[in-house]
């Protein structure tokens, strides 16, 4: 292993009376400034600036982390594995366009920067890699493992996925051939019938039971011991399941959900069983697929155990564009009136989604992504008025992982005019999803080392169990019950950036640049 226990090595330090560094921690006293609004009897609003002071504490010791993927042998699982191994070894490979080198493009943490501030002498803007803002795990150091209902080793799975160049595959093949997925939980009713011929690596039993929960817990414990890990993070990148019905007495409360698993109730999905096993062991669990893994009982169980959960559904291609473009149109004052989204793809995900119930999960996840932006603009839209929005997905084997997404945005502009924007997006789906898997794991891990308290409180505690800070990477972001969902991409990135900044006592990134305007 290339892993060495890391001592903090900072690219920068913050010089402020409100920020303290020790060997173990960074502590910051942070004034959170918001605006409290009240509505008077005359219907008019009063806006009052409000300040809340929080103490944040960041654990600086970077742990040795293991990532366990459910669906390890899939396109995403095998691609992210090869990508991390290649980066770890600094591999380059020949293509018809010349040599290519390993990188982490598409990862917001590894591939993007944030503005630290302005250089005093030169007035130059100083930007630092996102990864260096807080003491984060490096993806090259992540130990990878996981489960799959298909027994294929991860090298063969990489071939099956048809995503990476042969010259790259050859260099990681041997190492990946020794990686074998653990047997998983398979309840045939939850994924498409066309997946059945893959399922040759399954635990006995075809409905939920405590034995499955316990087996997953044992698997995680063994993985941790065998690799001398400090921490494990689990991520679902297995097939899209059908929705589970929410049934009172079955999956509505934490107790009922545990009881339903004990009694083998048929509405408990494999992904929910995985989430329960993780929650019981305080292992962060992230759902990269669209189904409702986090039934109300699972969320309540996570809250009870103070365990982190995040989801749902990777936001890689079409929806990422949508959450940027719709944000732009509506905040520009242009009235978007319809979105027609077509997809066709030829990978195993597409095959699974050719089944109606699984497609329905994806359709729901893809459909609500503009609601908050529409609702926020009462100038363009009346209450409950929505643009028309249709999502179509078709299975087209020939295009493989090279997913096609065709979108038409139709909008009303000044004085009854129209604007039509047509987008044709083509790319390897798994090469977009893999860096998101890395971001989700890195950020979720970081959140396990950030604690907070109010000034008067004695004890520090963690963030809420539902990690809505992961929204940037997810299509249908899960938020703490009763709190709003934010889909607008720029806002999601601001939340991520500015929460990280708060932890080191820095103000939110402000684009006012008054220093260049007032002199
Ligand atoms: P895939 O079909 O290639 O991989 C899924 C893997 O999960 C397969 O190897 C399958 O054998 C395994 N599997 C199924 N049920 C399992 C279970 N109960 N336990 C363990 N393994 C199980 O699909 P791909 O392309 O890797 O995508 C994975 C998931 O991510 C899909 O649900 C997809 O909808 C979702 N997703 C993918 C995106 C992307 O690739 N850009 C974007 C958004 C979501």
CSV table of C-alpha atoms in Angstrom, one decimal, residues 34-316:
chain,number,residue,atom,x,y,z
A,34,UNK,CA,-28.7,35.7,7.6
A,35,UNK,CA,-31.8,37.9,7.1
A,36,UNK,CA,-34.9,37.3,9.2
A,37,UNK,CA,-38.1,38.3,7.4
A,38,UNK,CA,-41.4,39.0,9.0
A,39,UNK,CA,-44.7,39.9,7.3
A,40,UNK,CA,-46.7,42.7,8.8
A,41,UNK,CA,-50.5,43.1,8.9
A,42,UNK,CA,-50.3,45.4,5.8
A,43,UNK,CA,-48.7,42.6,3.8
A,44,UNK,CA,-45.3,44.3,3.8
A,45,UNK,CA,-42.1,42.5,4.8
A,46,UNK,CA,-39.5,43.6,7.3
A,47,UNK,CA,-36.0,42.3,6.8
A,48,UNK,CA,-33.7,42.2,9.8
A,49,UNK,CA,-30.0,41.2,9.6
A,50,UNK,CA,-29.4,38.4,12.0
A,51,UNK,CA,-26.2,37.0,13.5
A,52,UNK,CA,-25.6,33.5,15.0
A,53,UNK,CA,-22.2,32.5,16.3
A,54,UNK,CA,-21.1,28.9,15.9
A,55,UNK,CA,-18.0,27.2,17.0
A,56,UNK,CA,-16.6,24.7,14.4
A,57,UNK,CA,-14.0,22.1,15.1
A,58,UNK,CA,-12.2,20.1,12.3
A,59,UNK,CA,-10.3,17.0,13.2
A,60,UNK,CA,-7.0,17.4,11.3
A,61,UNK,CA,-5.9,13.7,11.4
A,62,UNK,CA,-6.6,12.3,7.9
A,63,UNK,CA,-7.8,8.7,8.4
A,64,UNK,CA,-7.1,5.7,6.3
A,65,UNK,CA,-10.4,5.2,4.5
A,66,UNK,CA,-12.0,2.3,2.7
A,67,UNK,CA,-14.8,2.7,0.2
A,68,UNK,CA,-17.1,-0.2,-0.3
A,69,UNK,CA,-19.3,-0.1,-3.4
A,70,UNK,CA,-22.6,-2.0,-3.7
A,71,UNK,CA,-22.5,-2.9,-7.4
A,72,UNK,CA,-18.7,-3.0,-7.5
A,73,UNK,CA,-18.7,-5.0,-10.7
A,74,UNK,CA,-20.9,-2.6,-12.6
A,75,UNK,CA,-19.8,0.1,-15.1
A,76,UNK,CA,-19.3,2.8,-12.5
A,77,UNK,CA,-17.7,0.4,-9.9
A,78,UNK,CA,-15.1,-1.0,-12.3
A,79,UNK,CA,-14.4,2.4,-13.9
A,80,UNK,CA,-13.9,4.2,-10.6
A,81,UNK,CA,-11.6,1.4,-9.4
A,82,UNK,CA,-9.4,1.5,-12.5
A,83,UNK,CA,-9.3,5.3,-12.3
A,84,UNK,CA,-8.1,5.3,-8.8
A,85,UNK,CA,-5.5,2.6,-9.3
A,86,UNK,CA,-4.2,4.4,-12.4
A,87,UNK,CA,-4.0,7.7,-10.6
A,88,UNK,CA,-2.3,6.1,-7.6
A,89,UNK,CA,0.4,4.7,-9.9
A,90,UNK,CA,0.6,7.8,-12.1
A,91,UNK,CA,-0.1,5.8,-15.3
A,92,UNK,CA,0.0,7.0,-18.8
A,93,UNK,CA,-1.3,5.1,-21.9
A,94,UNK,CA,-1.3,5.4,-25.6
A,95,UNK,CA,-4.4,6.3,-27.6
A,96,UNK,CA,-4.9,7.1,-31.2
A,97,UNK,CA,-4.7,10.7,-30.2
A,98,UNK,CA,-1.4,10.3,-28.4
A,99,UNK,CA,-0.5,9.5,-24.8
A,100,UNK,CA,-3.0,10.3,-22.0
A,101,UNK,CA,-2.3,10.6,-18.3
A,102,UNK,CA,-4.4,9.8,-15.3
A,103,UNK,CA,-6.4,12.7,-13.8
A,104,UNK,CA,-9.4,13.4,-11.6
A,105,UNK,CA,-11.2,15.7,-14.1
A,106,UNK,CA,-14.9,16.0,-13.2
A,107,UNK,CA,-14.3,15.8,-9.5
A,108,UNK,CA,-15.2,19.1,-7.9
A,109,UNK,CA,-12.9,18.4,-5.0
A,110,UNK,CA,-9.9,17.2,-7.1
A,111,UNK,CA,-10.4,19.2,-10.2
A,112,UNK,CA,-11.7,22.6,-9.2
A,113,UNK,CA,-10.4,25.6,-7.1
A,114,UNK,CA,-11.9,28.1,-4.8
A,115,UNK,CA,-10.9,31.7,-4.3
A,116,UNK,CA,-8.9,32.1,-1.1
A,117,UNK,CA,-8.6,35.9,-1.4
A,118,UNK,CA,-6.6,38.7,-3.0
A,119,UNK,CA,-2.8,39.1,-2.8
A,120,UNK,CA,-1.9,42.2,-0.8
A,121,UNK,CA,0.9,43.5,-3.0
A,122,UNK,CA,-0.3,42.7,-6.4
A,123,UNK,CA,-4.0,42.6,-6.1
A,124,UNK,CA,-3.9,39.2,-7.8
A,125,UNK,CA,-6.7,36.7,-7.1
A,126,UNK,CA,-5.4,33.7,-5.2
A,127,UNK,CA,-7.2,30.4,-5.9
A,128,UNK,CA,-6.5,27.1,-4.2
A,129,UNK,CA,-7.5,23.6,-5.0
A,130,UNK,CA,-10.7,22.6,-3.3
A,131,UNK,CA,-9.0,19.6,-1.9
A,132,UNK,CA,-6.6,21.8,0.1
A,133,UNK,CA,-9.2,23.9,1.9
A,134,UNK,CA,-9.7,21.4,4.7
A,135,UNK,CA,-7.5,18.3,5.6
A,136,UNK,CA,-9.2,15.9,3.2
A,137,UNK,CA,-8.4,12.3,2.3
A,138,UNK,CA,-6.7,11.9,-1.1
A,139,UNK,CA,-8.5,9.5,-3.4
A,140,UNK,CA,-5.2,7.7,-4.3
A,141,UNK,CA,-5.2,6.5,-0.7
A,142,UNK,CA,-8.7,5.0,-0.7
A,143,UNK,CA,-8.8,1.2,-0.3
A,144,UNK,CA,-11.6,-0.2,-2.5
A,145,UNK,CA,-13.9,-3.1,-1.9
A,146,UNK,CA,-17.5,-4.1,-2.2
A,147,UNK,CA,-20.3,-6.4,-3.2
A,148,UNK,CA,-22.0,-7.5,-6.4
A,149,UNK,CA,-24.6,-10.1,-7.3
A,150,UNK,CA,-22.4,-10.9,-10.3
A,151,UNK,CA,-19.3,-12.9,-9.3
A,152,UNK,CA,-17.1,-11.5,-12.1
A,153,UNK,CA,-13.7,-10.2,-10.9
A,154,UNK,CA,-13.3,-6.4,-11.3
A,155,UNK,CA,-10.8,-6.7,-14.2
A,156,UNK,CA,-13.3,-8.8,-16.2
A,157,UNK,CA,-16.1,-6.5,-15.1
A,158,UNK,CA,-14.0,-3.6,-16.5
A,159,UNK,CA,-13.9,-5.4,-19.9
A,160,UNK,CA,-17.6,-6.1,-19.7
A,161,UNK,CA,-18.2,-2.3,-19.1
A,162,UNK,CA,-16.4,-1.3,-22.4
A,163,UNK,CA,-15.5,2.1,-21.1
A,164,UNK,CA,-11.7,2.4,-20.9
A,165,UNK,CA,-8.9,2.1,-23.5
A,166,UNK,CA,-7.3,-1.3,-23.9
A,167,UNK,CA,-3.8,0.3,-23.3
A,168,UNK,CA,-4.9,1.5,-19.9
A,169,UNK,CA,-6.8,-1.7,-19.0
A,170,UNK,CA,-3.7,-3.8,-19.7
A,171,UNK,CA,-1.8,-1.9,-17.0
A,172,UNK,CA,-4.3,-2.3,-14.2
A,173,UNK,CA,-5.7,-5.7,-15.3
A,174,UNK,CA,-3.6,-7.9,-13.0
A,175,UNK,CA,-4.2,-5.9,-9.9
A,176,UNK,CA,-8.0,-5.8,-10.6
A,177,UNK,CA,-8.2,-9.5,-11.4
A,178,UNK,CA,-7.5,-10.2,-7.8
A,179,UNK,CA,-10.4,-8.0,-6.7
A,180,UNK,CA,-13.5,-10.1,-6.2
A,181,UNK,CA,-16.9,-8.7,-5.1
A,182,UNK,CA,-18.5,-10.2,-2.0
A,183,UNK,CA,-21.8,-12.0,-2.4
A,184,UNK,CA,-24.7,-9.6,-2.2
A,185,UNK,CA,-28.4,-9.4,-1.4
A,186,UNK,CA,-30.7,-10.1,-4.3
A,187,UNK,CA,-34.4,-9.7,-4.1
A,188,UNK,CA,-35.4,-10.3,-7.8
A,189,UNK,CA,-38.6,-8.2,-7.5
A,190,UNK,CA,-36.7,-5.0,-7.0
A,191,UNK,CA,-34.6,-4.8,-10.2
A,192,UNK,CA,-35.5,-5.7,-13.8
A,193,UNK,CA,-36.1,-9.3,-14.6
A,194,UNK,CA,-33.4,-8.9,-17.4
A,195,UNK,CA,-30.7,-8.8,-14.7
A,196,UNK,CA,-31.3,-12.3,-13.5
A,197,UNK,CA,-28.6,-14.0,-15.5
A,198,UNK,CA,-25.9,-11.9,-13.8
A,199,UNK,CA,-27.0,-12.9,-10.3
A,200,UNK,CA,-24.6,-15.8,-9.5
A,201,UNK,CA,-23.1,-14.3,-6.4
A,202,UNK,CA,-25.9,-14.0,-3.9
A,203,UNK,CA,-26.5,-14.6,-0.2
A,204,UNK,CA,-29.2,-17.2,0.5
A,205,UNK,CA,-32.7,-15.7,0.9
A,206,UNK,CA,-34.8,-13.6,-1.4
A,207,UNK,CA,-36.5,-11.3,1.1
A,208,UNK,CA,-35.3,-9.0,3.9
A,209,UNK,CA,-33.9,-10.6,7.0
A,210,UNK,CA,-31.7,-9.8,9.9
A,211,UNK,CA,-29.2,-12.4,8.7
A,212,UNK,CA,-28.6,-10.2,5.7
A,213,UNK,CA,-28.1,-7.1,7.8
A,214,UNK,CA,-25.6,-9.0,10.0
A,215,UNK,CA,-23.7,-10.4,7.0
A,216,UNK,CA,-23.2,-6.9,5.6
A,217,UNK,CA,-22.0,-5.7,9.1
A,218,UNK,CA,-19.6,-8.6,9.2
A,219,UNK,CA,-18.3,-7.8,5.7
A,220,UNK,CA,-17.6,-4.2,6.7
A,221,UNK,CA,-15.9,-5.2,9.9
A,222,UNK,CA,-13.7,-7.8,8.1
A,223,UNK,CA,-12.8,-5.3,5.3
A,224,UNK,CA,-11.8,-2.7,8.0
A,225,UNK,CA,-9.6,-5.2,9.9
A,226,UNK,CA,-8.0,-6.8,6.8
A,227,UNK,CA,-6.9,-3.4,5.5
A,228,UNK,CA,-6.2,-1.7,8.9
A,229,UNK,CA,-8.7,1.0,8.1
A,230,UNK,CA,-9.8,3.8,10.4
A,231,UNK,CA,-13.1,4.3,8.6
A,232,UNK,CA,-15.4,2.8,5.9
A,233,UNK,CA,-17.8,4.6,3.6
A,234,UNK,CA,-20.4,2.6,1.6
A,235,UNK,CA,-22.0,3.8,-1.6
A,236,UNK,CA,-24.8,2.2,-3.6
A,237,UNK,CA,-23.9,2.2,-7.3
A,238,UNK,CA,-25.9,-1.0,-8.0
A,239,UNK,CA,-28.9,-1.3,-10.3
A,240,UNK,CA,-31.8,1.1,-10.0
A,241,UNK,CA,-34.5,-0.6,-7.9
A,242,UNK,CA,-38.2,0.0,-8.2
A,243,UNK,CA,-39.7,2.2,-5.5
A,244,UNK,CA,-40.7,0.6,-2.3
A,245,UNK,CA,-44.3,1.3,-1.2
A,246,UNK,CA,-44.5,3.4,2.0
A,247,UNK,CA,-46.7,1.3,4.3
A,248,UNK,CA,-47.7,2.4,7.8
A,249,UNK,CA,-46.4,-0.1,10.3
A,250,UNK,CA,-43.8,-1.4,7.9
A,251,UNK,CA,-41.3,1.3,6.9
A,252,UNK,CA,-42.6,4.4,8.5
A,253,UNK,CA,-40.6,4.4,11.8
A,254,UNK,CA,-37.2,3.1,12.8
A,255,UNK,CA,-38.8,0.3,15.0
A,256,UNK,CA,-41.2,-0.8,12.4
A,257,UNK,CA,-38.5,-1.0,9.8
A,258,UNK,CA,-36.3,-3.2,12.0
A,259,UNK,CA,-39.4,-5.3,12.7
A,260,UNK,CA,-40.3,-5.6,9.0
A,261,UNK,CA,-36.7,-6.8,8.3
A,262,UNK,CA,-37.0,-9.4,11.1
A,263,UNK,CA,-40.3,-10.6,9.8
A,264,UNK,CA,-39.1,-10.7,6.1
A,265,UNK,CA,-41.6,-8.1,4.8
A,266,UNK,CA,-41.5,-8.0,1.0
A,267,UNK,CA,-41.5,-4.2,0.7
A,268,UNK,CA,-38.0,-3.9,2.1
A,269,UNK,CA,-35.5,-3.4,-0.7
A,270,UNK,CA,-31.9,-4.6,-0.8
A,271,UNK,CA,-30.6,-1.0,-0.7
A,272,UNK,CA,-32.7,-0.3,2.4
A,273,UNK,CA,-31.2,-3.4,4.1
A,274,UNK,CA,-27.7,-2.1,3.2
A,275,UNK,CA,-28.5,1.3,4.6
A,276,UNK,CA,-29.8,-0.2,7.9
A,277,UNK,CA,-26.6,-2.3,8.3
A,278,UNK,CA,-24.5,0.9,7.8
A,279,UNK,CA,-26.6,3.0,10.1
A,280,UNK,CA,-26.3,0.5,12.9
A,281,UNK,CA,-22.5,0.6,12.6
A,282,UNK,CA,-22.3,4.4,12.1
A,283,UNK,CA,-20.9,3.9,8.6
A,284,UNK,CA,-21.9,6.7,6.2
A,285,UNK,CA,-24.1,5.3,3.4
A,286,UNK,CA,-24.7,7.2,0.1
A,287,UNK,CA,-27.3,6.2,-2.5
A,288,UNK,CA,-26.2,6.9,-6.1
A,289,UNK,CA,-29.4,5.5,-7.6
A,290,UNK,CA,-32.8,7.0,-7.8
A,291,UNK,CA,-35.0,4.7,-5.8
A,292,UNK,CA,-36.4,5.6,-2.3
A,293,UNK,CA,-33.9,3.6,-0.3
A,294,UNK,CA,-34.3,6.1,2.5
A,295,UNK,CA,-37.9,5.3,3.5
A,296,UNK,CA,-39.0,7.3,6.5
A,297,UNK,CA,-38.0,4.5,8.9
A,298,UNK,CA,-34.5,4.5,7.5
A,299,UNK,CA,-34.1,8.3,8.0
A,300,UNK,CA,-35.4,8.0,11.5
A,301,UNK,CA,-33.0,5.2,12.3
A,302,UNK,CA,-30.1,7.3,11.0
A,303,UNK,CA,-31.2,10.2,13.2
A,304,UNK,CA,-31.4,7.9,16.2
A,305,UNK,CA,-27.9,6.6,15.6
A,306,UNK,CA,-26.4,9.9,14.5
A,307,UNK,CA,-25.2,8.1,11.4
A,308,UNK,CA,-24.7,9.9,8.1
A,309,UNK,CA,-26.8,9.1,5.0
A,310,UNK,CA,-26.9,10.9,1.6
A,311,UNK,CA,-28.7,10.6,-1.7
A,312,UNK,CA,-30.3,10.2,-4.2
A,313,UNK,CA,-29.0,9.5,-7.7
A,314,UNK,CA,-25.7,10.7,-9.1
A,315,UNK,CA,-26.1,14.0,-11.0
A,316,UNK,CA,-23.8,13.5,-13.8
